[in-house]
Coordinates of C-alpha atoms and ligand atoms in Angstrom, one line a residue:
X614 CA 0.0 0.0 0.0
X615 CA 1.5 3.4 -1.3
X616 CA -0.9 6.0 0.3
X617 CA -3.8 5.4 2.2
X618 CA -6.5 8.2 1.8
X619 CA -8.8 9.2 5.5
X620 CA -11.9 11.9 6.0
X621 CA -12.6 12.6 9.1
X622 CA -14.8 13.6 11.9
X623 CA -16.7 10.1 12.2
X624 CA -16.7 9.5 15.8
X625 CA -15.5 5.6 15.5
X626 CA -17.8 2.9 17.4
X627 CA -17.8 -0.7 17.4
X628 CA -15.3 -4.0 18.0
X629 CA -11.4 -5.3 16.7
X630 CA -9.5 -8.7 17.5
X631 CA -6.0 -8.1 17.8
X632 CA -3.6 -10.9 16.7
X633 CA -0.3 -11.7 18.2
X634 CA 2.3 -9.0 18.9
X635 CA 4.9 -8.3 15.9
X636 CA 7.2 -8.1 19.0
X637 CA 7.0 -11.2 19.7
X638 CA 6.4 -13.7 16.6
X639 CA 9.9 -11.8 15.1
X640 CA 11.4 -13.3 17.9
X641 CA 10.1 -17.0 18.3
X642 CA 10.9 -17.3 14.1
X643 CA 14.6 -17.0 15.4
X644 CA 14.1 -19.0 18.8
X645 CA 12.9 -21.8 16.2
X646 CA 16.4 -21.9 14.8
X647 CA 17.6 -23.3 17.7
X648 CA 16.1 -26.6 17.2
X649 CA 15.5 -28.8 14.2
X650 CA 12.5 -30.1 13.0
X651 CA 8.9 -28.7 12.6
X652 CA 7.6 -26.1 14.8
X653 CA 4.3 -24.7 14.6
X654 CA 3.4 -20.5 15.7
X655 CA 0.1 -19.4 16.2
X656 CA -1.8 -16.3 16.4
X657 CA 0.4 -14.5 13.8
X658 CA 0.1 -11.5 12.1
X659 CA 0.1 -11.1 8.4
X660 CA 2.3 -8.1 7.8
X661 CA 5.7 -7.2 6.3
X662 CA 8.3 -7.7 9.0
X663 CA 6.9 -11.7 9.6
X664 CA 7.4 -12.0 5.6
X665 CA 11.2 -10.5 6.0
X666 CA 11.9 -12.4 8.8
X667 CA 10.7 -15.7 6.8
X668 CA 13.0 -14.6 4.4
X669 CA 15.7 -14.2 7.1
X670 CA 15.2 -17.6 7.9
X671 CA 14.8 -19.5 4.2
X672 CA 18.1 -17.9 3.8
X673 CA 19.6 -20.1 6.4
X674 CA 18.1 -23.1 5.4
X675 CA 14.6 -23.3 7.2
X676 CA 11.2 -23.4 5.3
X677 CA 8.4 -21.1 6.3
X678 CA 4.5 -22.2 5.0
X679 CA 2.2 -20.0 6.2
X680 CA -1.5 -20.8 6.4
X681 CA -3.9 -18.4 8.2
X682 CA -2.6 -17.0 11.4
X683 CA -0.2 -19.7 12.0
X684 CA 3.3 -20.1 10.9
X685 CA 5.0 -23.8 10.5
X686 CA 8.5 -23.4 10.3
X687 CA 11.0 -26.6 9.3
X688 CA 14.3 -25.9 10.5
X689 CA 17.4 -28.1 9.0
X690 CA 19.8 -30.2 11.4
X691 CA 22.9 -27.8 10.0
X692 CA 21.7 -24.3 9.3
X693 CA 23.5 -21.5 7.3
X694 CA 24.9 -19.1 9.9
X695 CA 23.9 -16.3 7.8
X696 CA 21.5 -13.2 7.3
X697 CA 22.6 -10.9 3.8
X698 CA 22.4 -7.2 3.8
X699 CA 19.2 -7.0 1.6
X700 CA 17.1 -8.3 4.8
X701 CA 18.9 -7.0 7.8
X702 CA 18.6 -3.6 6.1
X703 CA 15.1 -3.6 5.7
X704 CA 14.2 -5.1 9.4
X705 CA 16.9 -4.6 12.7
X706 CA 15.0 -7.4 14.7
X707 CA 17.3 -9.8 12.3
X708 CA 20.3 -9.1 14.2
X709 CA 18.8 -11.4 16.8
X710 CA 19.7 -14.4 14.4
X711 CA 23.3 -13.4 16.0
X712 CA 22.8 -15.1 19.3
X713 CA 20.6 -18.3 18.3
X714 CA 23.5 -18.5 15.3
X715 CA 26.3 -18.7 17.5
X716 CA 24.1 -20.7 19.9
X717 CA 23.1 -23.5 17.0
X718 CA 26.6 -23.5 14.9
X719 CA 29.0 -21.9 16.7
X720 CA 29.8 -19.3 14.0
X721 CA 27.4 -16.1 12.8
X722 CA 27.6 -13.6 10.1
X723 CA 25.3 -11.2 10.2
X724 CA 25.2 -8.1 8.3
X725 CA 24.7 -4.7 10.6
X726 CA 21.1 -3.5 11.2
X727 CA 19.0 -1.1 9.4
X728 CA 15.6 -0.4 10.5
X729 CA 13.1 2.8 11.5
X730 CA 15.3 5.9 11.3
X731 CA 15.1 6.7 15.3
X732 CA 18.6 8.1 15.6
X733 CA 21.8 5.9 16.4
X734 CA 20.7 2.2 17.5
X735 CA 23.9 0.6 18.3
X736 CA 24.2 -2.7 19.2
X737 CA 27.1 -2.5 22.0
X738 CA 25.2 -4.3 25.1
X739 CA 24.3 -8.0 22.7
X740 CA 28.2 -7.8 21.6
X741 CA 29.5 -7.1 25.1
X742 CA 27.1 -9.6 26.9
X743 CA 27.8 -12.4 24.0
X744 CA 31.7 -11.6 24.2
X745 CA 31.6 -12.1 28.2
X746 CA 30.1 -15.8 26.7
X747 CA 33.1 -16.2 24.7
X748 CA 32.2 -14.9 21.2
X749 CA 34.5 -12.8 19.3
X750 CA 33.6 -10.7 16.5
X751 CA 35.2 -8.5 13.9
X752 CA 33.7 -6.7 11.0
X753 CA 34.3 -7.7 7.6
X754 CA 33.1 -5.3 4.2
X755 CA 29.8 -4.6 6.7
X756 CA 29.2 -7.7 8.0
X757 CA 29.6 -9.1 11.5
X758 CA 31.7 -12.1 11.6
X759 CA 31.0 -13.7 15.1
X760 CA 32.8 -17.1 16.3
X761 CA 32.5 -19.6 19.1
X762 CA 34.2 -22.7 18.0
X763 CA 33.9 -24.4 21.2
X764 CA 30.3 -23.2 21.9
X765 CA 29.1 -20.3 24.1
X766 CA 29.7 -20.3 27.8
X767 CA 27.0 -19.0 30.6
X768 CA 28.0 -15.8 32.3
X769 CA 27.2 -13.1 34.6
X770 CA 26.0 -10.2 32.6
X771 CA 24.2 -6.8 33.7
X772 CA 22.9 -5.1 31.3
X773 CA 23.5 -1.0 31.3
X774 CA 20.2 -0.2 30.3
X775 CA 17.3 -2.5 29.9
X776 CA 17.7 -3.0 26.0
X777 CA 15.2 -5.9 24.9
X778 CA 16.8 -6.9 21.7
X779 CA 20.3 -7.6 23.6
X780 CA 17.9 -9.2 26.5
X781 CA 16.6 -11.6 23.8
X782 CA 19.5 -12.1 22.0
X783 CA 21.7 -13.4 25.2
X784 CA 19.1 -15.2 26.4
X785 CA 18.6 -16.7 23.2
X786 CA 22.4 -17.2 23.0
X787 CA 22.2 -18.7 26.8
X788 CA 19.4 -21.5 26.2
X789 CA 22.4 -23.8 24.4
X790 CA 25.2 -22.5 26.0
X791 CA 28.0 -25.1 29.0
X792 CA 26.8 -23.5 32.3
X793 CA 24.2 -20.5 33.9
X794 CA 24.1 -17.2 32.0
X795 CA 22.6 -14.5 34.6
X796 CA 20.8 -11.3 32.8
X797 CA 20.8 -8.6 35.4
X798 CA 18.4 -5.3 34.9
X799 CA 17.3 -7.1 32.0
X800 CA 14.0 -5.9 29.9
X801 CA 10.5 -6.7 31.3
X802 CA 8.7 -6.7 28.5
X803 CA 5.6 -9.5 28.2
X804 CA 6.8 -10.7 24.7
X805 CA 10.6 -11.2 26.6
X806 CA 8.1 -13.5 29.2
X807 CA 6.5 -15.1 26.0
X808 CA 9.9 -15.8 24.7
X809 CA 11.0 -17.7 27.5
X810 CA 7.8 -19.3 27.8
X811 CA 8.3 -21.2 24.3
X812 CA 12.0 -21.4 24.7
X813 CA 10.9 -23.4 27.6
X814 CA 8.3 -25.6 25.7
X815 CA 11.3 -26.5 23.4
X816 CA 13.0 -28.3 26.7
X817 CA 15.3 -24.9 27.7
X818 CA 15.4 -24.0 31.8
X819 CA 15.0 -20.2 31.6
X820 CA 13.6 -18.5 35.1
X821 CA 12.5 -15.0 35.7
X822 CA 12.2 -13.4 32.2
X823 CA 9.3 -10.5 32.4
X824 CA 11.7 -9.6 36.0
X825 CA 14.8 -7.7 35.8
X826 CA 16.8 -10.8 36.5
X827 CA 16.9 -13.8 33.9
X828 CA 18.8 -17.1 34.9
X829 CA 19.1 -19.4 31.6
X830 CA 20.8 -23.0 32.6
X831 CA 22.2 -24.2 29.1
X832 CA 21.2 -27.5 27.8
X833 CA 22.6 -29.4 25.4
X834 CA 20.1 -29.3 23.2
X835 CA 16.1 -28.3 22.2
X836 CA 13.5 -30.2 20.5
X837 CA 10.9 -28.2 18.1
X838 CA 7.8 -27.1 19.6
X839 CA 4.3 -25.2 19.1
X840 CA 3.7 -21.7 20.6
X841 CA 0.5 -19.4 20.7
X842 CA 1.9 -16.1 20.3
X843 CA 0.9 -13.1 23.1
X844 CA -1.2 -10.5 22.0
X845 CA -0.2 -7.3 20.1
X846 CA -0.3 -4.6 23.3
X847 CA 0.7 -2.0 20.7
X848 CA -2.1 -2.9 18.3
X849 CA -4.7 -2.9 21.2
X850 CA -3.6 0.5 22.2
X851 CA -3.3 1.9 18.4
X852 CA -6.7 0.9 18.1
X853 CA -8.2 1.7 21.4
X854 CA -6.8 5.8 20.4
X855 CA -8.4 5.7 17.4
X856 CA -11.7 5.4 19.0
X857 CA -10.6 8.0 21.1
X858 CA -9.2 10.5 19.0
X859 CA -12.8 10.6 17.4
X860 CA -14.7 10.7 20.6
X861 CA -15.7 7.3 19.9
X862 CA -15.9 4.1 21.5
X863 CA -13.7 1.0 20.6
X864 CA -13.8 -2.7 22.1
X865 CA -10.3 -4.0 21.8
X866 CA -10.6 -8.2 22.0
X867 CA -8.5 -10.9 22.4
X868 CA -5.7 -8.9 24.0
X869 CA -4.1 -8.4 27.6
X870 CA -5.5 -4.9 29.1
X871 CA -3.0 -5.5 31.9
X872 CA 0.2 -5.4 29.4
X873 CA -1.1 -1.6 28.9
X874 CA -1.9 -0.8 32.1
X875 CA 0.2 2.8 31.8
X876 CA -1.0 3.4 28.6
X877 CA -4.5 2.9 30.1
X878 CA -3.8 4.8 32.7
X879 CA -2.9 8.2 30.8
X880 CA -5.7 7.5 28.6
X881 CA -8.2 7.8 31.3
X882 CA -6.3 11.1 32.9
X883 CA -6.6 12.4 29.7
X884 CA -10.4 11.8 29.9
X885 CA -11.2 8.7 28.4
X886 CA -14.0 6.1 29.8
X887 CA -11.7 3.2 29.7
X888 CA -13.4 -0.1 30.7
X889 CA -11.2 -3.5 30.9
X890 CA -11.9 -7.2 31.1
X891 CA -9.2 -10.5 31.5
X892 CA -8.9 -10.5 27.7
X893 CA -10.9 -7.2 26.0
X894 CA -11.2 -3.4 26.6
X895 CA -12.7 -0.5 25.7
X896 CA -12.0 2.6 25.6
X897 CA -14.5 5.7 25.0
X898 CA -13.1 9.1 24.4
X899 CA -13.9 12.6 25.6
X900 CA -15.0 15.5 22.9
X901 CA -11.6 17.2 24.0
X902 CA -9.0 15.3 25.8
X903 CA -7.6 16.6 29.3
X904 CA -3.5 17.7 28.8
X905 CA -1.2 15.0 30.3
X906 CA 2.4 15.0 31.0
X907 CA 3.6 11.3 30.1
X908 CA 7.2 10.4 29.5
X909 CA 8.2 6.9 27.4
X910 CA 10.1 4.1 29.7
X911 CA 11.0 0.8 29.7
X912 CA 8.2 -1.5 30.2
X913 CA 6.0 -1.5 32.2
X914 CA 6.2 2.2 31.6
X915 CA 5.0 3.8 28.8
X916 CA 5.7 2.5 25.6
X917 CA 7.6 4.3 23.4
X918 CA 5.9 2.8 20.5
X919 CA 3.0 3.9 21.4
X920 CA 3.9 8.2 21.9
X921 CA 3.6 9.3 18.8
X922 CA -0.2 7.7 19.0
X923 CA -0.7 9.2 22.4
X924 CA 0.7 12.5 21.2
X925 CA -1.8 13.0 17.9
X926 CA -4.7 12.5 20.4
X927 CA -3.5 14.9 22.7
X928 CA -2.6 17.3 19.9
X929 CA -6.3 18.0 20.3
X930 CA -6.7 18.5 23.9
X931 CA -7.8 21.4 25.8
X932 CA -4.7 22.6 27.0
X933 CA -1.0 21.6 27.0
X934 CA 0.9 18.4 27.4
X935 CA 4.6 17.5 27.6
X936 CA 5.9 14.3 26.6
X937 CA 9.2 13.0 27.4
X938 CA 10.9 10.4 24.9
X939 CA 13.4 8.4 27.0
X940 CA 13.8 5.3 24.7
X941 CA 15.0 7.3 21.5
X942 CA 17.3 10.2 20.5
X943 CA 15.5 10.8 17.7
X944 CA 11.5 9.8 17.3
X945 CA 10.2 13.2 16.7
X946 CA 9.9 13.7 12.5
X947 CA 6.3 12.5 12.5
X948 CA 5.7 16.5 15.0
X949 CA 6.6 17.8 11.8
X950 CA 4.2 16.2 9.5
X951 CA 1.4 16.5 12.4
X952 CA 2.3 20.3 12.2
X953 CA 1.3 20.2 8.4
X954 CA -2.2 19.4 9.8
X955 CA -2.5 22.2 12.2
X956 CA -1.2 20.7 15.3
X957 CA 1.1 23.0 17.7
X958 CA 3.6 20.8 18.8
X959 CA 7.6 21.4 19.8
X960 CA 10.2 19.1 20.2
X961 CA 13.8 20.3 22.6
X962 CA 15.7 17.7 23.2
X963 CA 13.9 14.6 24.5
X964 CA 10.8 16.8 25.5
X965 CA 7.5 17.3 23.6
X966 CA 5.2 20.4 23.9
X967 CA 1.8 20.1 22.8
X968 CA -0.6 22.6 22.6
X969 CA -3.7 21.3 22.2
X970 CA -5.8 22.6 19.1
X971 CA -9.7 22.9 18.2
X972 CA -9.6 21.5 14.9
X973 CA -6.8 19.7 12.9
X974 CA -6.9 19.8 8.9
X975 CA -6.3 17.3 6.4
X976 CA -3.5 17.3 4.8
X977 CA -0.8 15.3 2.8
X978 CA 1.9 13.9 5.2
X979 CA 4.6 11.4 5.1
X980 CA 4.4 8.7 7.4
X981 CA 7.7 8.0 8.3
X982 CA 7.8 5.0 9.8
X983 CA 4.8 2.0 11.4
X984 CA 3.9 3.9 14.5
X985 CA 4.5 7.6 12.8
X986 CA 2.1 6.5 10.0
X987 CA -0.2 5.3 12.6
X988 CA -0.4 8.2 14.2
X989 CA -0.5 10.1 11.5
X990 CA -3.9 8.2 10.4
X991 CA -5.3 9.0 13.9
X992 CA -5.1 12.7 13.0
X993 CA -6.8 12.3 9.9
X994 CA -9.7 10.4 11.1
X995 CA -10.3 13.6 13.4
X996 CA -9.0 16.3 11.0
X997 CA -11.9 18.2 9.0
X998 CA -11.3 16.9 5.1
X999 CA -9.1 14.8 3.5
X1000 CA -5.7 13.2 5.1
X1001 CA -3.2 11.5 2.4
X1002 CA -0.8 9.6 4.7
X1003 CA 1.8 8.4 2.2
X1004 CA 4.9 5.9 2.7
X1005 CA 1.9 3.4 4.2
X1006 CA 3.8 0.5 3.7
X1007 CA 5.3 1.0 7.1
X1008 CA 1.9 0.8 8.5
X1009 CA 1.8 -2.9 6.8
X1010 CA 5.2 -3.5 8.8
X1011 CA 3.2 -3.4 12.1
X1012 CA -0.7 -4.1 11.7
X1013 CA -2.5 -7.1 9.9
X1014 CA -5.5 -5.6 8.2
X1015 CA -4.7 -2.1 9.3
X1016 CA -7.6 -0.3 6.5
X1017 CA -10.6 -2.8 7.4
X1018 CA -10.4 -3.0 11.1
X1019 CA -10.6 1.1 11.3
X1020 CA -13.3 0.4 8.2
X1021 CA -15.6 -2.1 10.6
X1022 CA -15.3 0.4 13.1
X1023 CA -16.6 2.9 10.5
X1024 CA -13.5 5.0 9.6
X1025 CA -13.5 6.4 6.1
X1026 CA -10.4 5.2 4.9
X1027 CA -9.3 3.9 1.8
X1028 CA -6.0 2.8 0.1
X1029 CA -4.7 4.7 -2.7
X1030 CA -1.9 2.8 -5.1
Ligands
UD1_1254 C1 12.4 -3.2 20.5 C2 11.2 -3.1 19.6 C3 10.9 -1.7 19.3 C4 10.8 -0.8 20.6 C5 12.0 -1.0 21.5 C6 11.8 -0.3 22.8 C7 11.3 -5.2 18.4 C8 11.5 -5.8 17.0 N1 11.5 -3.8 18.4 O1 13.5 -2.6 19.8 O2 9.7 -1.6 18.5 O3 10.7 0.5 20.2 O4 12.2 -2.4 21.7 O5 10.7 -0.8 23.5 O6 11.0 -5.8 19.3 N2 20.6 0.5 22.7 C9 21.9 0.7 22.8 N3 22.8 -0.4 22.7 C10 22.4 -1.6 22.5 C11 21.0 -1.9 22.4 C12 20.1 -0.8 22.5 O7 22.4 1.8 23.0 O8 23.2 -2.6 22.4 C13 19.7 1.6 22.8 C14 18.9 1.8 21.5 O9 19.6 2.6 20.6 C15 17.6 2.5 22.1 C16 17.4 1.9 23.4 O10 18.7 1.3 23.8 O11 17.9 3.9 22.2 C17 16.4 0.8 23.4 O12 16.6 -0.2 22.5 P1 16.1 -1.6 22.6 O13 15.3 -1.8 23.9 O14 17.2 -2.6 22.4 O15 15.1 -1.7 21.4 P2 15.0 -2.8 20.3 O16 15.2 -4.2 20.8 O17 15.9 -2.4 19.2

């Protein structure tokens, strides 16, 4: 999808199932790696970053068949330590083949990361931690040449901040490696806990993971297994603002309300009716939002995948709100773009400023990247006229059936070639 076209000021009302988190599924397609034979993934979404990751793992020798919202992946008993340019560039989550590579074959050569254009995203804390397990690494004509001849070795490892690729990639590297690999102030996040949780179906011994402390004891080796992947959070909360941006009302089912609970939280002090069950919720918004302050953390803070979302619905608050990004240098091009529609919004530094407006207007904008362009179709479903949010295809990076979810709920959107 090139360009997807949205009028609006049609308060949205009605229901959406969310599928399993992009977050998550990326990751278990490299966990399968780690043991041969046929594994089967459920509750998986159908968008671009699955299909590049599939490609990711073809390339080393695994076959990916598809059929509804499962994946079956075969993977070979002597993979291809490799992922080329041409998919690492278009998707960073592939450097996580790193860890489960040198896990599985002792060797990895990964070319360096691409991905959404958020500033610098180094990947210092996996090298460090997977170095203190005895890998070495150089780089070769752009590509990371890692080794562990003699296999990976458990270690005592704290991270400096809590990254969750580098959490996922060590613990990823520890499930196969001689001894006990301790992750301290490791990342919380519920798709790191999912992770673990089919790691440990495959026959691994990983404790703690969803706490700041992981302990992975290595075995020698995994057997293939089936996982249900854990609900998309950021799809639940995409589409539980777009009800709200409108003044509408959305039920969100088939997710986890308690994986949002911050996000919740500033939804309702920003005036929202938000109502939650164990697996639905639903979230009413106000004519005018209240201003809130919020500022982006590690989970279980607020997500920073979820602020530039939570930023176009308060771009039409009564009042001002300051957001403060903590996760990213640089997340802030989509302010400019929300600017084009009439929003008054600053960025210094890591701090937001946003005046709320009456009215936004449509307008064309470029949406810069999956959450950006999310965002971006948020404003136009409340902006008076037409919205063209072009560069959608990052949109199909991040949510399966994007245009008619928002169309059942009676958005008037449309893709435009
Ligand atoms: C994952 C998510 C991404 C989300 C992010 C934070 C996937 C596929 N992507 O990305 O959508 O926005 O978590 O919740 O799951 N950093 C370093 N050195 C490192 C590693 C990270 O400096 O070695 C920095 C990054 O540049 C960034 C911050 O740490 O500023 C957080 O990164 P991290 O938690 O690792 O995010 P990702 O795993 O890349």
């Amino acid at each position: 999808m090139n360009s997807l076209v949205v009028t609006g000021g049609v308060p949205l009302d009605g229901t959406v199932q969310v599928l399993g988190a992009k977050n998550a599924v990326l990751k278990h397609m490299v966990a399968a790696l780690l043991a041969p034979g046929t594994h089967r993934i459920t509750n998986v979404p159908r968008i671009l970053d699955v299909e590049i990751m599939g490609k990711v793992l073809e390339h080393v020798g695994a076959t990916c068949a598809f059929d509804g919202d499962s994946i079956e992946i075969d993977v070979p008993i002597d993979p291809n330590p490799e992922a080329p340019l041409e998919l690492v560039r278009q998707m960073r989550a592939s450097i996580l083949v790193l860890g489960a590579l040198l896990a599985r074959c002792g060797e990895a050569r990964v070319a360096l990361p691409g991905g959404d254009d958020f500033g610098s995203r180094p990947i210092d804390m996996h090298l460090d931690g997977l170095r203190d397990m005895g890998a070495t690494f150089e780089l070769s004509h752009g590509v990371l040449v890692g080794s562990a001849p003699d296999g990976l070795r458990g270690a005592d490892i704290y991270l400096e901040f809590p990254s969750v690729g580098a959490t996922e990639n060590l613990l990823l590297a520890g499930v196969l490696a001689h001894g006990v690999t301790n992750i301290g102030n490791a990342a919380r996040e519920p798709e790191i806990a999912d992770l673990a949780a089919y790691l440990n179906q495959m026959g691994a011994k990983v404790e703690g993971a969803g706490t700041s402390t992981i302990t992975v004891r290595g075995v020698s080796g995994l057997t293939a297994a089936d996982h249900r992947t854990v609900p998309d959070r950021l799809e639940a909360g995409t589409y539980a603002l777009a009800g709200a941006i409108t003044g509408g009302r959305v039920r969100v089912e088939h997710c986890r309300p308690e994986h949002l609970r911050m996000e919740l939280q500033k939804m309702a002090a920003a005036g929202c009716q938000v109502e939650v069950g164990e697996s639905w919720l639903e979230v009413t918004g106000p004519d005018r939002p209240v201003p809130v302050d919020f500022a982006t953390l590690p989970y279980p803070g607020f997500h920073t995948d979820m602020h530039p979302q939570m930023v176009a619905f308060l771009s039409v608050a009564e009042g001002t709100s300051i957001m403060t990004e903590n996760i990213y240098a640089a997340r802030f091009r989509y302010i400019g773009e929300l600017s084009r529609m009439g929003a008054d919004i600053t960025a210094d530094g890591q701090h937001v400023v946003v005046r709320g407006v009456p009215t936004l207007s449509g307008a064309e904008v470029d949406g810069c990247d999956i959450r950006a362009g999310a965002a971006l179709v948020l404003a136009g479903l409340r902006a008076r006229g037409s919205t063209r949010v072009t560069e959608a295809h990052h949109i199909a990076r991040g949510y399966s059936g994007f245009v008619p979810k928002l169309q059942s709920l009676g958005a008037q959107i449309d893709i435009d070639a």
